[in-house]
Coordinates of C-alpha atoms in Angstrom, one line a residue:
M1441 CA 0.0 6.9 -4.9
T1442 CA 2.9 9.2 -5.4
V1443 CA 5.4 11.5 -4.0
P1444 CA 4.5 14.8 -5.6
T1445 CA 6.4 17.4 -7.4
P1446 CA 6.7 20.9 -6.0
S1447 CA 3.9 23.3 -6.0
D1448 CA 6.1 26.5 -6.0
N1449 CA 9.1 27.9 -7.8
N1450 CA 11.5 27.9 -4.9
G1451 CA 13.1 24.5 -5.6
R1452 CA 12.0 20.9 -5.5
K1453 CA 10.2 19.8 -2.4
V1454 CA 10.4 16.5 -0.6
L1455 CA 6.8 15.4 0.4
G1456 CA 5.3 18.5 -1.1
R1457 CA 1.6 19.1 -1.9
L1458 CA -0.1 16.5 -4.0
S1459 CA -2.0 17.5 -7.1
L1460 CA -5.8 17.5 -6.5
P1461 CA -6.6 14.4 -8.8
E1462 CA -3.7 12.5 -7.1
R1463 CA -4.9 13.5 -3.7
T1464 CA -8.4 12.2 -4.5
Y1465 CA -7.0 8.9 -5.8
V1466 CA -4.9 8.5 -2.7
A1467 CA -7.8 9.2 -0.4
D1468 CA -10.0 6.6 -2.2
A1469 CA -7.2 4.0 -2.2
L1470 CA -6.6 4.6 1.5
R1471 CA -10.3 4.0 2.4
A1472 CA -10.2 0.6 0.6
E1473 CA -6.9 -0.4 2.1
T1474 CA -7.9 0.6 5.6
V1475 CA -11.0 -1.6 5.5
G1476 CA -9.0 -4.5 4.1
G1477 CA -6.4 -3.9 6.8
V1478 CA -8.9 -4.2 9.6
L1479 CA -10.2 -7.4 8.2
L1480 CA -6.6 -8.7 7.8
L1481 CA -5.9 -7.8 11.5
V1482 CA -9.1 -9.6 12.6
A1483 CA -8.1 -12.7 10.5
A1484 CA -4.6 -12.8 11.9
V1485 CA -5.9 -12.6 15.5
A1486 CA -8.5 -15.3 14.7
A1487 CA -5.8 -17.5 13.2
V1488 CA -3.5 -17.3 16.3
I1489 CA -6.5 -18.0 18.6
W1490 CA -7.7 -20.9 16.5
A1491 CA -4.2 -22.4 16.3
N1492 CA -3.5 -22.1 20.1
V1493 CA -7.0 -23.1 21.4
W1494 CA -8.1 -25.7 18.8
G1495 CA -4.8 -26.5 17.2
G1496 CA -5.9 -29.9 16.0
S1497 CA -8.9 -28.7 14.0
Y1498 CA -6.8 -25.8 12.6
E1499 CA -4.2 -28.1 11.2
D1500 CA -6.9 -30.5 9.8
V1501 CA -8.7 -27.7 8.0
R1502 CA -5.7 -25.9 6.5
G1503 CA -4.1 -29.3 5.6
F1504 CA -7.2 -30.6 3.8
H1505 CA -6.5 -31.3 0.1
L1506 CA -8.8 -30.6 -2.8
G1507 CA -8.5 -29.9 -6.5
P1508 CA -7.9 -32.0 -9.7
A1509 CA -4.8 -34.1 -9.2
S1510 CA -4.7 -34.8 -12.9
L1511 CA -4.0 -31.1 -13.5
G1512 CA -1.3 -31.0 -10.8
L1513 CA -3.7 -29.0 -8.6
D1514 CA -4.4 -31.3 -5.7
L1515 CA -3.5 -28.7 -3.1
S1516 CA -4.1 -28.1 0.6
I1517 CA -6.3 -25.2 1.7
Q1518 CA -3.2 -23.4 3.0
H1519 CA -1.6 -23.9 -0.4
W1520 CA -4.6 -22.7 -2.3
A1521 CA -4.6 -19.6 -0.1
A1522 CA -0.9 -18.8 -0.7
D1523 CA -0.8 -19.6 -4.4
G1524 CA -4.4 -19.0 -5.5
L1525 CA -5.9 -16.2 -3.4
L1526 CA -2.7 -14.2 -3.3
A1527 CA -2.7 -14.2 -7.1
V1528 CA -5.7 -11.9 -6.8
F1529 CA -3.8 -9.7 -4.4
F1530 CA -0.8 -9.5 -6.8
F1531 CA -3.2 -8.8 -9.7
V1532 CA -4.4 -5.7 -7.9
A1533 CA -0.7 -4.8 -7.2
G1534 CA 0.1 -5.1 -10.9
I1535 CA -2.7 -2.7 -11.8
E1536 CA -1.5 -0.2 -9.1
L1537 CA 2.0 -0.4 -10.5
K1538 CA 0.9 0.0 -14.1
R1539 CA -1.1 3.1 -13.1
E1540 CA 1.8 4.6 -11.4
L1541 CA 4.1 4.0 -14.3
V1542 CA 1.8 5.5 -17.0
A1543 CA -0.5 7.9 -15.2
G1544 CA 1.0 8.7 -11.8
E1545 CA 4.1 10.6 -10.7
L1546 CA 6.3 7.5 -11.3
R1547 CA 6.1 8.3 -15.0
D1548 CA 8.3 11.3 -14.3
P1549 CA 11.9 10.2 -13.5
K1550 CA 12.5 13.2 -11.3
A1551 CA 9.4 12.4 -9.1
A1552 CA 10.2 8.7 -9.1
V1553 CA 13.7 9.0 -7.8
L1554 CA 12.8 9.5 -4.1
P1555 CA 10.2 6.7 -3.6
V1556 CA 12.3 4.2 -5.7
I1557 CA 15.5 4.9 -3.8
A1558 CA 13.7 4.9 -0.4
A1559 CA 12.0 1.6 -1.3
I1560 CA 15.2 0.0 -2.4
C1561 CA 17.1 1.1 0.7
G1562 CA 14.0 0.0 2.7
M1563 CA 14.5 -3.5 1.3
A1564 CA 18.2 -3.7 1.2
A1565 CA 18.8 -2.6 4.8
P1566 CA 16.5 -5.3 6.4
A1567 CA 18.1 -8.0 4.2
L1568 CA 21.6 -6.7 5.3
V1569 CA 20.5 -6.7 9.0
Y1570 CA 19.3 -10.3 8.6
V1571 CA 22.5 -11.4 6.8
V1572 CA 24.8 -9.8 9.5
V1573 CA 22.8 -11.3 12.4
N1574 CA 23.0 -14.8 10.8
M1575 CA 26.7 -14.4 9.9
V1576 CA 27.4 -13.6 13.5
G1577 CA 25.1 -16.2 14.9
G1578 CA 25.8 -19.0 12.4
G1579 CA 22.2 -19.2 11.2
A1580 CA 20.7 -20.0 7.8
M1581 CA 20.8 -17.3 5.1
D1582 CA 17.6 -18.6 3.4
G1583 CA 15.3 -16.1 5.1
W1584 CA 17.1 -12.9 4.0
A1585 CA 14.1 -11.7 2.0
V1586 CA 11.5 -12.2 4.7
P1587 CA 11.8 -8.8 6.4
T1588 CA 12.0 -6.9 3.2
A1589 CA 8.3 -6.5 2.5
T1590 CA 5.8 -3.9 3.8
D1591 CA 2.2 -4.7 4.3
I1592 CA 0.3 -1.4 3.5
A1593 CA -3.1 -2.8 4.5
F1594 CA -1.8 -3.8 8.0
A1595 CA 0.0 -0.4 8.3
L1596 CA -3.2 1.5 7.5
A1597 CA -5.2 -0.7 9.9
V1598 CA -2.8 0.3 12.7
L1599 CA -3.4 4.0 11.8
A1600 CA -7.2 3.3 12.0
V1601 CA -6.9 1.6 15.3
I1602 CA -4.8 4.4 17.0
G1603 CA -6.9 7.1 15.4
T1604 CA -4.0 9.0 13.8
S1605 CA -4.5 11.3 10.8
L1606 CA -1.7 11.6 8.3
P1607 CA -1.3 14.6 5.9
S1608 CA -1.9 13.6 2.3
A1609 CA 1.8 13.9 1.5
L1610 CA 2.9 11.3 4.1
R1611 CA 0.0 9.0 3.2
A1612 CA 1.0 9.2 -0.5
F1613 CA 4.7 8.5 0.5
L1614 CA 3.7 5.4 2.4
L1615 CA 1.5 4.1 -0.4
T1616 CA 4.1 4.8 -3.1
L1617 CA 6.7 2.9 -1.0
A1618 CA 4.3 0.0 -0.8
V1619 CA 3.8 -0.1 -4.6
V1620 CA 7.5 0.0 -5.3
D1621 CA 8.0 -2.5 -2.5
D1622 CA 5.5 -4.9 -4.1
L1623 CA 7.4 -4.6 -7.4
F1624 CA 10.7 -5.7 -5.9
A1625 CA 9.0 -8.4 -3.8
I1626 CA 7.5 -9.8 -7.0
L1627 CA 11.0 -9.8 -8.6
I1628 CA 12.5 -11.5 -5.5
I1629 CA 9.8 -14.3 -5.6
A1630 CA 10.3 -14.8 -9.4
V1631 CA 14.1 -14.9 -9.3
F1632 CA 15.0 -16.5 -6.0
F1633 CA 12.0 -18.8 -5.3
T1634 CA 11.4 -20.4 -8.6
S1635 CA 11.8 -24.2 -8.6
D1636 CA 12.8 -26.4 -11.5
I1637 CA 11.1 -25.0 -14.6
N1638 CA 8.6 -26.9 -16.7
F1639 CA 9.1 -25.2 -20.0
A1640 CA 6.1 -26.7 -21.6
A1641 CA 3.8 -25.3 -18.9
L1642 CA 5.6 -22.0 -18.9
G1643 CA 5.3 -21.7 -22.7
G1644 CA 1.6 -22.4 -22.3
A1645 CA 1.3 -19.6 -19.7
V1646 CA 3.1 -17.2 -22.0
V1647 CA 0.8 -18.1 -24.9
G1648 CA -2.2 -17.5 -22.5
L1649 CA -0.8 -14.1 -21.5
A1650 CA -0.4 -13.2 -25.2
V1651 CA -4.0 -14.1 -25.8
F1652 CA -5.0 -12.1 -22.8
W1653 CA -3.1 -9.1 -24.1
L1654 CA -4.5 -9.4 -27.6
L1655 CA -8.1 -9.6 -26.3
L1656 CA -7.5 -6.4 -24.3
R1657 CA -6.1 -4.6 -27.3
K1658 CA -9.0 -5.7 -29.5
G1659 CA -11.4 -4.2 -26.9
V1660 CA -13.1 -7.5 -26.1
R1661 CA -15.3 -7.3 -23.0
G1662 CA -16.9 -9.8 -20.7
W1663 CA -15.8 -11.4 -17.5
Y1664 CA -16.9 -14.8 -18.9
V1665 CA -14.0 -14.5 -21.4
Y1666 CA -11.2 -13.2 -19.1
V1667 CA -11.9 -15.2 -15.9
P1668 CA -11.6 -18.7 -17.4
L1669 CA -8.6 -17.5 -19.4
A1670 CA -7.0 -16.1 -16.2
L1671 CA -7.6 -19.4 -14.4
V1672 CA -5.9 -21.3 -17.2
I1673 CA -2.9 -19.0 -17.2
W1674 CA -2.7 -19.3 -13.4
G1675 CA -2.8 -23.1 -13.5
L1676 CA -0.1 -23.3 -16.2
M1677 CA 2.1 -20.8 -14.3
Y1678 CA 1.7 -22.9 -11.1
N1679 CA 2.7 -26.1 -12.9
S1680 CA 5.7 -24.3 -14.6
G1681 CA 7.6 -24.0 -11.4
V1682 CA 7.4 -20.2 -11.5
H1683 CA 5.4 -18.9 -8.5
S1684 CA 1.8 -18.6 -9.6
T1685 CA 1.3 -15.1 -8.2
I1686 CA 3.5 -13.9 -11.1
A1687 CA 0.5 -14.7 -13.4
G1688 CA -1.6 -12.2 -11.4
V1689 CA 1.0 -9.5 -11.7
A1690 CA 1.5 -10.0 -15.4
M1691 CA -2.2 -9.7 -16.2
G1692 CA -2.5 -6.6 -14.0
L1693 CA 0.4 -4.9 -15.8
M1694 CA -1.3 -5.6 -19.2
L1695 CA -4.4 -3.5 -18.4
R1696 CA -4.6 0.0 -19.8
C1697 CA -4.5 2.5 -17.0
S1698 CA -4.4 5.8 -19.0
K1699 CA -7.7 7.6 -19.6
R1700 CA -8.9 8.4 -23.1
E1701 CA -11.1 11.2 -24.2
G1702 CA -14.6 10.8 -22.7
E1703 CA -13.5 8.3 -20.1
H1704 CA -14.0 9.0 -16.4
H1705 CA -11.9 6.0 -15.4
S1706 CA -9.4 3.9 -17.4
P1707 CA -10.2 0.2 -17.8
G1708 CA -7.5 -0.7 -15.3
E1709 CA -8.9 1.6 -12.6
H1710 CA -12.4 0.3 -13.3
I1711 CA -11.3 -3.3 -12.9
E1712 CA -9.2 -2.4 -9.8
H1713 CA -12.3 -0.9 -8.3
L1714 CA -14.2 -4.1 -8.9
V1715 CA -11.5 -6.6 -7.8
R1716 CA -10.0 -4.7 -4.9
P1717 CA -12.9 -5.6 -2.5
L1718 CA -12.4 -9.3 -3.4
S1719 CA -8.7 -9.0 -2.7
A1720 CA -8.9 -6.9 0.5
G1721 CA -12.1 -8.4 1.8
L1722 CA -11.6 -12.1 1.0
A1723 CA -8.4 -13.2 -0.6
V1724 CA -5.8 -11.6 1.8
P1725 CA -7.8 -12.2 5.0
L1726 CA -8.3 -15.9 4.1
F1727 CA -4.5 -16.2 3.4
A1728 CA -3.9 -14.7 6.8
L1729 CA -6.3 -17.0 8.5
F1730 CA -4.6 -20.1 7.1
S1731 CA -1.0 -18.9 7.3
A1732 CA -0.7 -16.8 10.5
G1733 CA -1.8 -19.5 12.8
V1734 CA 1.3 -20.3 14.9
V1735 CA 1.4 -21.8 18.3
I1736 CA 2.6 -19.0 20.7
G1737 CA 4.2 -20.3 23.8
G1738 CA 7.0 -19.3 26.1
G1739 CA 9.4 -21.5 24.1
V1740 CA 8.4 -20.0 20.8
L1741 CA 8.7 -16.4 21.9
G1742 CA 12.1 -17.2 23.5
D1743 CA 13.3 -18.7 20.2
V1744 CA 12.2 -15.6 18.3
F1745 CA 14.9 -13.6 20.2
S1746 CA 17.5 -16.3 20.6
K1747 CA 17.7 -18.0 17.1
P1748 CA 19.6 -15.9 14.5
E1749 CA 17.1 -16.6 11.8
T1750 CA 14.1 -15.3 13.7
L1751 CA 16.1 -12.5 15.5
G1752 CA 17.3 -11.4 12.0
V1753 CA 13.7 -11.1 10.8
V1754 CA 12.6 -9.1 13.9
L1755 CA 15.6 -6.7 13.7
G1756 CA 15.2 -6.4 9.9
L1757 CA 11.6 -5.3 10.3
V1758 CA 12.0 -3.0 13.3
V1759 CA 15.5 -1.5 12.6
G1760 CA 16.3 -2.3 9.0
K1761 CA 13.1 -0.9 7.5
A1762 CA 13.1 2.4 9.5
V1763 CA 16.8 3.1 9.0
G1764 CA 16.8 2.1 5.3
I1765 CA 13.7 4.1 4.3
F1766 CA 14.7 7.2 6.4
G1767 CA 18.3 7.0 5.3
G1768 CA 17.4 6.6 1.6
T1769 CA 15.0 9.6 1.8
W1770 CA 17.4 11.8 3.6
L1771 CA 20.4 11.0 1.3
T1772 CA 18.3 11.5 -1.8
A1773 CA 17.1 14.9 -0.5
R1774 CA 20.7 15.8 0.5
F1775 CA 22.3 15.0 -2.9
T1776 CA 19.5 16.4 -5.0
R1777 CA 19.4 19.6 -2.8
A1778 CA 15.7 19.2 -2.3
E1779 CA 14.0 20.8 0.7
L1780 CA 11.5 19.0 3.0
N1781 CA 8.0 20.4 3.0
E1782 CA 8.0 23.2 5.5
D1783 CA 4.9 21.7 7.2
L1784 CA 6.7 18.5 8.1
A1785 CA 9.9 17.6 9.9
W1786 CA 12.4 14.7 9.4
P1787 CA 11.0 12.9 12.5
D1788 CA 7.7 12.6 10.6
V1789 CA 9.6 10.7 7.8
F1790 CA 11.2 8.5 10.4
A1791 CA 7.8 7.7 11.9
V1792 CA 6.4 6.7 8.5
A1793 CA 9.5 4.6 7.9
S1794 CA 8.9 2.8 11.2
L1795 CA 5.3 2.1 10.2
A1796 CA 6.7 0.5 7.0
G1797 CA 8.3 -2.1 9.2
I1798 CA 4.9 -3.8 9.5
G1799 CA 5.5 -6.8 7.2
F1800 CA 2.8 -9.4 7.1
T1801 CA 1.2 -10.8 3.9
V1802 CA 4.2 -11.0 1.6
S1803 CA 6.6 -11.6 4.5
L1804 CA 4.6 -14.7 5.5
L1805 CA 4.5 -15.9 1.9
I1806 CA 8.3 -15.5 1.5
G1807 CA 8.8 -17.2 4.9
E1808 CA 6.9 -20.2 3.6
L1809 CA 8.9 -20.3 0.4
A1810 CA 12.3 -19.7 2.1
F1811 CA 11.9 -22.6 4.6
A1812 CA 9.7 -24.9 2.6
G1813 CA 9.9 -28.4 4.0
D1814 CA 11.0 -27.3 7.5
E1815 CA 7.7 -26.8 9.3
T1816 CA 9.3 -25.9 12.6
M1817 CA 11.4 -23.2 11.2
T1818 CA 8.5 -21.9 9.1
D1819 CA 6.3 -21.5 12.1
E1820 CA 9.2 -19.8 14.1
V1821 CA 9.8 -17.4 11.2
K1822 CA 6.1 -16.6 11.0
A1823 CA 6.1 -15.9 14.8
S1824 CA 9.1 -13.6 14.2
V1825 CA 7.1 -11.7 11.5
L1826 CA 4.2 -11.3 13.9
V1827 CA 6.4 -10.1 16.7
G1828 CA 8.5 -7.8 14.6
S1829 CA 5.4 -6.3 13.0
L1830 CA 3.9 -5.8 16.4
I1831 CA 7.0 -4.0 17.7
A1832 CA 7.2 -1.8 14.6
A1833 CA 3.5 -0.9 15.0
V1834 CA 4.0 0.1 18.6
V1835 CA 7.1 2.2 17.9
A1836 CA 5.4 3.9 14.9
A1837 CA 2.2 4.5 16.9
A1838 CA 4.1 6.2 19.7
L1839 CA 6.0 8.4 17.2
L1840 CA 2.9 9.3 15.2
K1841 CA 0.8 10.0 18.3
A1842 CA 3.3 12.5 19.5
R1843 CA 2.7 14.6 16.3
N1844 CA -1.0 13.9 16.0
R1845 CA -2.2 17.4 16.9
K1846 CA 0.0 18.8 14.1
Y1847 CA -1.2 16.2 11.6
R1848 CA -4.8 16.9 12.5
A1849 CA -4.3 20.6 11.9
L1850 CA -2.7 20.0 8.5
C1851 CA -5.5 17.6 7.5
E1852 CA -8.1 20.3 8.4
D1853 CA -6.3 22.8 6.3
E1854 CA -6.2 20.4 3.4
E1855 CA -10.0 19.8 3.7
R1856 CA -11.1 23.4 4.2
D1857 CA -13.6 24.6 1.6
D1858 CA -14.9 28.0 2.8
D1859 CA -16.5 28.8 -0.6
H1860 CA -18.2 25.4 -0.8
D1861 CA -17.2 24.8 -4.5
G1862 CA -16.1 21.3 -3.9
I1863 CA -12.4 22.2 -4.3
P1864 CA -10.3 22.6 -1.1
D1865 CA -9.2 26.2 -0.8
I1866 CA -5.5 25.3 -0.5
Y1867 CA -5.6 24.3 -4.2
E1868 CA -7.1 27.7 -5.2
Q1869 CA -5.0 30.1 -3.3
D1870 CA -2.5 30.6 -6.1
K1871 CA -5.2 31.4 -8.7
P1872 CA -6.2 35.0 -9.4
E1873 CA -9.8 34.0 -9.8
Y1874 CA -9.8 32.6 -6.3
H1875 CA -8.7 35.8 -4.8
L1876 CA -11.2 37.8 -6.9
R1877 CA -14.0 35.4 -5.8
M1878 CA -13.0 35.6 -2.1
A1879 CA -12.7 39.3 -2.3
A1880 CA -16.2 39.5 -3.7
I1881 CA -17.5 37.2 -0.9
Y1882 CA -15.8 39.4 1.7
E1883 CA -17.0 42.6 0.1
G1884 CA -20.5 41.2 0.0
K1885 CA -20.4 40.3 3.6
A1886 CA -19.0 43.7 4.5
A1887 CA -21.8 45.4 2.5
E1888 CA -24.4 43.2 4.4
H1889 CA -22.9 44.2 7.7
R1890 CA -23.0 47.9 6.7
R1891 CA -26.6 47.6 5.7
L1892 CA -27.6 45.9 9.0
A1893 CA -25.7 48.5 10.9
E1894 CA -27.6 51.3 9.0
V1895 CA -30.9 49.6 9.6
A1896 CA -30.0 49.1 13.3
G1897 CA -29.0 52.8 13.6
A1898 CA -32.2 54.0 11.9
A1899 CA -34.3 51.8 14.1
G1900 CA -32.5 53.1 17.2
D1901 CA -33.3 56.7 16.2
K1902 CA -37.0 55.8 16.0
G1903 CA -36.9 53.6 19.1
E1904 CA -37.7 50.5 17.1
R1905 CA -36.0 47.1 16.8
P1906 CA -34.6 46.3 13.4
A1907 CA -36.3 43.5 11.4

């Protein structure tokens, strides 16, 4: 999930061609994220319908408590979804981040500059928009972090629904933004939403993480070892006052994501392949089901655009994200004297930046943390996240649809494999052996045409039809 380095010698390219292995990885990741995004979309719609049609049962179910009180884990269903299931989501995010840092393009500082700066600007600008709106309107500053997060699964679901194909460079840019975005979201949660710390529990969690790391380095295998240990670490982290999803990130970052000789996949990639369906297909949709259910009425929708807290979230997602990511990308290219890929245009970058304004999973989580104890404001902020994400999705869909014919042609060029060797021709065009092979193919076809012409000519002289 990277922004690639150039494939030619004419200077560094912005959104240039991906390497073939990275392109394959991006394609596989996109398939999994798209399926998860569709499930997430279905769960969010179901939550809104459930909350508005059978609101009493919805509140009863998500407010139902279960878990061992003696361990400090007597939590509501909604709480289990936010603190427990999302730990799985952040575990996968930790693996993705580790892979990018050690095996992806983010290991190269020159390649990492663009997505990192774009992601930072894409988080700073929405926060700034929120702060300005609330300074002018006299609102609470607590929700400044709500519009900073991008939900890659929801964004890909939107692409799937509108039927738009994105060239691999734009897809990789979006995915890389999401990975870096997740990193900063993790830091925001850890730094700004940590309650009073229980140092005994935190120390126990650190010891558990050390044991986890040692077992990995010793090559110990078996889910029956790691799953119970992970649960213990999670429980200790929850009781420490540090948000429990940090435990998932920490364990994900400890996995080895670089391949050794004889390995088709690193252990981290293998575990990600196993856990991602659980995260995308169960954990995140269930979180959406028990968190996205807000009562939508005329009064609520009116408050979204009239209260500074909620208006700041909407404008942060719709305006802040697009302007921040696009501006960061353009300025980085400007000051590094990099050229945009000749197949793309700056409006394409703006369209993808607008798509990144879809903030859902992490935005909802931060909204719950920022306004904990104020149920009315929490529901209104959730409504603003839904409205802002919907507006961003509509704007991005319109911009992307306008260029869909161009994108489809680029995707077809990337997929073309005329010699049927399993490698797209675009990755072989600079190789001498490719030209020799294609010349031999064309020469063979020309010789065959000449032979058929000679046979036809001879048959014509004899008044016969050629075989």
